[in-house]
CSV table of C-alpha atoms in Angstrom, one decimal:
chain,number,residue,atom,x,y,z
A,1,UNK,CA,180.4,175.5,9.6
A,2,UNK,CA,180.7,178.0,6.7
A,3,UNK,CA,184.2,178.8,7.9
A,4,UNK,CA,185.2,175.1,8.1
A,5,UNK,CA,183.9,174.6,4.5
A,6,UNK,CA,186.0,177.5,3.3
A,7,UNK,CA,189.1,176.1,5.0
A,8,UNK,CA,188.4,172.7,3.4
A,9,UNK,CA,188.1,174.3,0.0
A,10,UNK,CA,191.3,176.2,0.4
A,11,UNK,CA,193.1,173.0,1.5
A,12,UNK,CA,191.8,171.0,-1.5
A,13,UNK,CA,192.9,173.8,-3.9
A,14,UNK,CA,196.4,173.9,-2.3
A,15,UNK,CA,196.6,170.1,-2.7
A,16,UNK,CA,195.6,170.3,-6.4
A,17,UNK,CA,198.2,173.0,-7.0
A,18,UNK,CA,200.8,170.9,-5.3
A,19,UNK,CA,200.1,168.0,-7.6
A,20,UNK,CA,200.4,170.3,-10.6
A,21,UNK,CA,203.8,171.7,-9.5
A,22,UNK,CA,205.2,168.2,-8.8
A,23,UNK,CA,203.9,166.9,-12.1
A,24,UNK,CA,205.3,169.9,-14.0
A,25,UNK,CA,208.7,169.3,-12.3
A,26,UNK,CA,208.8,165.8,-13.8
A,27,UNK,CA,208.0,167.0,-17.3
A,28,UNK,CA,209.8,169.1,-19.9
A,29,UNK,CA,209.4,172.8,-19.1
A,30,UNK,CA,207.9,173.4,-22.5
A,31,UNK,CA,205.1,170.8,-21.9
A,32,UNK,CA,202.6,172.1,-19.4
A,33,UNK,CA,201.0,169.7,-17.0
A,34,UNK,CA,197.3,168.8,-17.5
A,35,UNK,CA,195.0,168.1,-14.6
A,36,UNK,CA,194.1,164.7,-15.9
A,37,UNK,CA,197.7,163.6,-15.8
A,38,UNK,CA,197.9,163.9,-12.0
A,39,UNK,CA,198.5,160.5,-10.5
A,40,UNK,CA,195.9,159.0,-8.1
A,41,UNK,CA,198.8,158.4,-5.7
A,42,UNK,CA,200.0,162.0,-5.8
A,43,UNK,CA,201.0,163.8,-2.6
A,44,UNK,CA,198.3,166.4,-2.8
A,45,UNK,CA,195.5,163.9,-3.5
A,46,UNK,CA,196.8,161.6,-0.8
A,47,UNK,CA,196.6,164.5,1.7
A,48,UNK,CA,192.9,165.0,0.8
A,49,UNK,CA,192.3,161.3,1.1
A,50,UNK,CA,193.8,161.2,4.6
A,51,UNK,CA,191.7,164.1,5.7
A,52,UNK,CA,188.6,162.6,4.2
A,53,UNK,CA,189.1,159.2,5.9
A,54,UNK,CA,189.8,160.9,9.3
A,55,UNK,CA,186.5,162.8,9.0
A,56,UNK,CA,184.6,159.7,8.0
A,57,UNK,CA,185.9,157.7,11.0
A,58,UNK,CA,185.1,160.6,13.4
A,59,UNK,CA,181.6,160.8,12.1
A,60,UNK,CA,180.6,157.2,11.6
A,61,UNK,CA,182.9,154.8,13.4
A,62,UNK,CA,182.5,156.4,16.9
A,63,UNK,CA,184.2,158.7,19.3
A,64,UNK,CA,187.6,157.8,20.7
A,65,UNK,CA,185.9,157.0,24.0
A,66,UNK,CA,183.4,154.7,22.3
A,67,UNK,CA,186.2,152.9,20.5
A,68,UNK,CA,188.2,152.6,23.7
A,69,UNK,CA,185.2,151.1,25.5
A,70,UNK,CA,184.8,148.5,22.8
A,71,UNK,CA,188.5,147.5,22.7
A,72,UNK,CA,188.8,147.2,26.4
A,73,UNK,CA,187.5,143.6,26.1
A,74,UNK,CA,190.8,142.5,24.7
A,75,UNK,CA,193.0,143.8,27.5
A,76,UNK,CA,193.0,140.5,29.6
A,77,UNK,CA,194.1,138.6,26.5
A,78,UNK,CA,197.0,140.9,25.8
A,79,UNK,CA,198.1,141.1,29.4
A,80,UNK,CA,198.2,137.3,29.5
A,81,UNK,CA,200.3,137.2,26.3
A,82,UNK,CA,202.7,139.9,27.7
A,83,UNK,CA,203.2,137.7,30.8
A,84,UNK,CA,203.7,134.5,28.8
A,85,UNK,CA,206.4,136.3,26.6
A,86,UNK,CA,208.2,137.9,29.5
A,87,UNK,CA,207.0,141.5,28.9
A,88,UNK,CA,207.6,141.7,25.2
A,89,UNK,CA,205.8,144.7,23.5
A,90,UNK,CA,202.8,145.0,21.2
A,91,UNK,CA,202.7,146.1,17.6
A,92,UNK,CA,199.3,147.5,16.4
A,93,UNK,CA,199.1,147.8,12.6
A,94,UNK,CA,196.5,150.2,11.3
A,95,UNK,CA,196.5,152.0,14.6
A,96,UNK,CA,194.4,155.0,13.4
A,97,UNK,CA,193.8,157.6,16.0
A,98,UNK,CA,195.5,155.5,18.7
A,99,UNK,CA,192.6,154.5,20.9
A,100,UNK,CA,194.0,151.0,21.4
A,101,UNK,CA,197.6,152.3,22.0
A,102,UNK,CA,196.2,154.6,24.6
A,103,UNK,CA,194.4,151.7,26.4
A,104,UNK,CA,197.7,149.7,26.4
A,105,UNK,CA,199.6,152.6,27.7
A,106,UNK,CA,197.1,153.1,30.5
A,107,UNK,CA,197.6,149.4,31.4
A,108,UNK,CA,201.4,149.8,31.5
A,109,UNK,CA,202.0,147.7,28.3
A,110,UNK,CA,204.7,148.8,26.0
A,111,UNK,CA,203.3,149.2,22.4
A,112,UNK,CA,203.8,151.0,19.2
A,113,UNK,CA,201.5,151.6,16.2
A,114,UNK,CA,201.8,152.2,12.5
A,115,UNK,CA,199.3,153.6,10.0
A,116,UNK,CA,199.5,155.1,6.5
A,117,UNK,CA,197.2,158.0,7.4
A,118,UNK,CA,199.3,161.0,8.3
A,119,UNK,CA,196.3,162.9,9.8
A,120,UNK,CA,195.5,160.1,12.2
A,121,UNK,CA,199.1,159.5,13.1
A,122,UNK,CA,199.4,163.2,14.0
A,123,UNK,CA,196.4,162.9,16.3
A,124,UNK,CA,197.9,159.8,18.0
A,125,UNK,CA,201.3,161.5,18.4
A,126,UNK,CA,199.7,164.6,19.9
A,127,UNK,CA,198.5,162.2,22.7
A,128,UNK,CA,202.1,161.2,23.4
A,129,UNK,CA,201.7,157.7,21.8
A,130,UNK,CA,204.4,155.8,19.9
A,131,UNK,CA,202.6,156.0,16.5
A,132,UNK,CA,204.5,156.1,13.2
A,133,UNK,CA,203.5,156.7,9.7
A,134,UNK,CA,204.1,153.6,7.5
A,135,UNK,CA,202.5,150.4,6.3
A,136,UNK,CA,202.1,147.0,7.8
A,137,UNK,CA,204.4,145.3,5.4
A,138,UNK,CA,207.4,147.6,6.2
A,139,UNK,CA,206.7,147.6,9.9
A,140,UNK,CA,206.7,143.8,10.0
A,141,UNK,CA,209.7,143.4,7.8
A,142,UNK,CA,211.7,145.5,10.2
A,143,UNK,CA,210.5,143.5,13.3
A,144,UNK,CA,212.9,140.9,14.7
A,145,UNK,CA,212.0,137.2,15.1
A,146,UNK,CA,210.2,136.3,18.3
A,147,UNK,CA,210.2,139.9,19.5
A,148,UNK,CA,206.5,140.6,20.1
A,149,UNK,CA,203.9,139.6,22.7
A,150,UNK,CA,201.0,140.6,20.4
A,151,UNK,CA,200.3,141.7,16.9
A,152,UNK,CA,197.0,143.4,16.6
A,153,UNK,CA,194.9,144.8,13.8
A,154,UNK,CA,191.5,146.4,14.4
A,155,UNK,CA,189.4,147.0,11.3
A,156,UNK,CA,192.4,146.7,8.9
A,157,UNK,CA,192.2,143.4,7.1
A,158,UNK,CA,189.0,144.3,5.2
A,159,UNK,CA,190.9,147.1,3.5
A,160,UNK,CA,193.6,144.7,2.1
A,161,UNK,CA,193.8,142.1,-0.7
A,162,UNK,CA,193.6,138.6,0.7
A,163,UNK,CA,197.2,137.9,-0.3
A,164,UNK,CA,198.3,140.8,1.9
A,165,UNK,CA,196.3,139.4,4.9
A,166,UNK,CA,197.9,136.0,4.2
A,167,UNK,CA,201.4,137.6,4.3
A,168,UNK,CA,200.7,139.5,7.5
A,169,UNK,CA,199.4,136.3,9.2
A,170,UNK,CA,202.4,134.3,8.1
A,171,UNK,CA,204.8,137.0,9.2
A,172,UNK,CA,203.0,137.2,12.5
A,173,UNK,CA,204.2,133.6,13.2
A,174,UNK,CA,207.8,134.8,12.8
A,175,UNK,CA,207.7,138.0,14.8
A,176,UNK,CA,205.6,136.7,17.7
A,177,UNK,CA,207.4,135.1,20.6
A,178,UNK,CA,206.2,131.7,21.7
A,179,UNK,CA,203.0,132.2,23.6
A,180,UNK,CA,202.3,135.4,21.6
A,181,UNK,CA,198.9,136.4,20.3
A,182,UNK,CA,197.7,137.5,16.9
A,183,UNK,CA,194.4,139.5,17.0
A,184,UNK,CA,192.3,140.6,14.0
A,185,UNK,CA,189.0,142.5,14.5
A,186,UNK,CA,186.8,143.1,11.4
A,187,UNK,CA,183.2,143.9,10.7
A,188,UNK,CA,180.8,140.9,11.2
A,189,UNK,CA,178.9,140.6,8.0
A,190,UNK,CA,176.8,137.8,9.5
A,191,UNK,CA,174.9,140.8,10.9
A,192,UNK,CA,172.7,141.6,7.9
A,193,UNK,CA,172.7,145.4,8.6
A,194,UNK,CA,176.5,145.4,8.7
A,195,UNK,CA,176.8,143.3,5.6
A,196,UNK,CA,174.2,145.3,3.6
A,197,UNK,CA,174.8,148.8,4.8
A,198,UNK,CA,177.5,150.0,7.2
A,199,UNK,CA,180.2,147.9,5.7
A,200,UNK,CA,179.8,149.9,2.5
A,201,UNK,CA,179.9,153.2,4.2
A,202,UNK,CA,183.7,152.9,3.9
A,203,UNK,CA,184.8,153.2,0.3
A,204,UNK,CA,188.2,151.8,1.1
A,205,UNK,CA,186.7,148.4,2.2
A,206,UNK,CA,187.6,145.8,-0.4
A,207,UNK,CA,185.7,142.7,0.7
A,208,UNK,CA,184.4,141.1,4.0
A,209,UNK,CA,186.6,138.7,5.9
A,210,UNK,CA,184.4,136.0,7.4
A,211,UNK,CA,185.1,133.7,10.4
A,212,UNK,CA,185.4,130.5,8.3
A,213,UNK,CA,188.0,132.1,6.1
A,214,UNK,CA,190.0,133.6,9.0
A,215,UNK,CA,189.8,130.4,11.0
A,216,UNK,CA,191.2,128.3,8.2
A,217,UNK,CA,193.9,131.0,7.5
A,218,UNK,CA,195.1,130.9,11.1
A,219,UNK,CA,195.1,127.1,11.2
A,220,UNK,CA,197.0,127.0,7.9
A,221,UNK,CA,199.8,129.2,9.3
A,222,UNK,CA,200.0,127.1,12.5
A,223,UNK,CA,198.3,129.2,15.2
A,224,UNK,CA,196.8,127.0,18.0
A,225,UNK,CA,194.4,127.4,19.7
A,226,UNK,CA,192.3,129.7,17.5
A,227,UNK,CA,189.3,131.5,19.1
A,228,UNK,CA,186.4,133.2,17.4
A,229,UNK,CA,184.4,135.9,19.1
A,230,UNK,CA,181.3,137.8,18.0
A,231,UNK,CA,181.2,141.1,19.7
A,232,UNK,CA,179.3,144.4,20.1
A,233,UNK,CA,175.6,143.6,19.4
A,234,UNK,CA,173.4,146.5,18.2
A,235,UNK,CA,171.6,148.4,20.9
A,236,UNK,CA,168.3,147.2,19.6
A,237,UNK,CA,169.0,143.5,20.0
A,238,UNK,CA,167.6,143.3,23.5
A,239,UNK,CA,164.4,145.1,22.4
A,240,UNK,CA,163.7,142.7,19.6
A,241,UNK,CA,164.7,139.6,21.6
A,242,UNK,CA,162.0,140.7,24.1
A,243,UNK,CA,159.3,141.1,21.5
A,244,UNK,CA,156.6,138.3,21.9
A,245,UNK,CA,156.7,136.0,18.9
A,246,UNK,CA,159.8,137.6,17.3
A,247,UNK,CA,162.2,134.9,16.1
A,248,UNK,CA,165.4,135.2,18.2
A,249,UNK,CA,167.5,133.9,15.2
A,250,UNK,CA,166.1,136.7,13.0
A,251,UNK,CA,166.8,139.2,15.8
A,252,UNK,CA,170.4,138.1,15.9
A,253,UNK,CA,170.7,138.2,12.1
A,254,UNK,CA,169.5,141.8,12.1
A,255,UNK,CA,170.9,143.2,15.4
A,256,UNK,CA,173.5,140.7,16.6
A,257,UNK,CA,177.3,141.1,16.9
A,258,UNK,CA,178.6,143.9,14.7
A,259,UNK,CA,182.3,142.9,15.1
A,260,UNK,CA,184.1,139.7,14.6
A,261,UNK,CA,187.4,138.9,16.3
A,262,UNK,CA,189.8,136.1,15.6
A,263,UNK,CA,192.6,135.3,18.2
A,264,UNK,CA,195.4,133.0,17.4
A,265,UNK,CA,198.1,131.8,19.8
A,266,UNK,CA,201.6,130.9,18.8
A,267,UNK,CA,202.4,127.7,20.6
A,268,UNK,CA,204.7,127.9,23.6
A,269,UNK,CA,206.8,125.1,22.2
A,270,UNK,CA,206.9,123.1,19.0
A,271,UNK,CA,204.9,119.9,18.9
């Protein structure tokens, strides 16, 4: 642990010096760079941010096998969409470490992923997955009309301004083939413990995305039908549901579904 801490300190110091060198190169040689002038979006600081977020997910979101187990529930939906669209591929935005891409590959479904985090993309690529560094807007802008069976985003939309989520949802209607599927998964803040605690463990979360908002959004863009799912209850739910006299509604508020999924279908043909 001490050695890891030393390596981390060295990495951070190198990133700081990189920022100083890059900033100095942009300024007059006679005007030395000051640490306070380093941009929050500088390459060195971005590298530290990627490393921080990778460690945060590894420590608190769950192991790759845990995540794969949770995501497996969506495989039948995606397989059906692939059949309906005559074997078109899947695009996963915010693919992270690639657990979902790995599941799709194991199921024989062609898929690619995109994420802004270079550390996580590196881990996904080490597994032989088609994962590329980039953002959702660029990836969708480069995608042809009616070319995808599914567009998926697991625990991404709560990181984005609502206008960006709206843009992604609207663009999904363009890139999905008729019969295609749009899938968003996000923390379920109807669970009091999620809304009051674990949601805030991620400093890059902007605001919760609730099922009423997402349902209206999907309907506004034209997805039909739209399905809402509440998934992955806390392990203590059964224990509290079994307690004599304990209110089941209160048990669900505290220990119910921790994730919310919204699935929208692009109609097979225009009405």
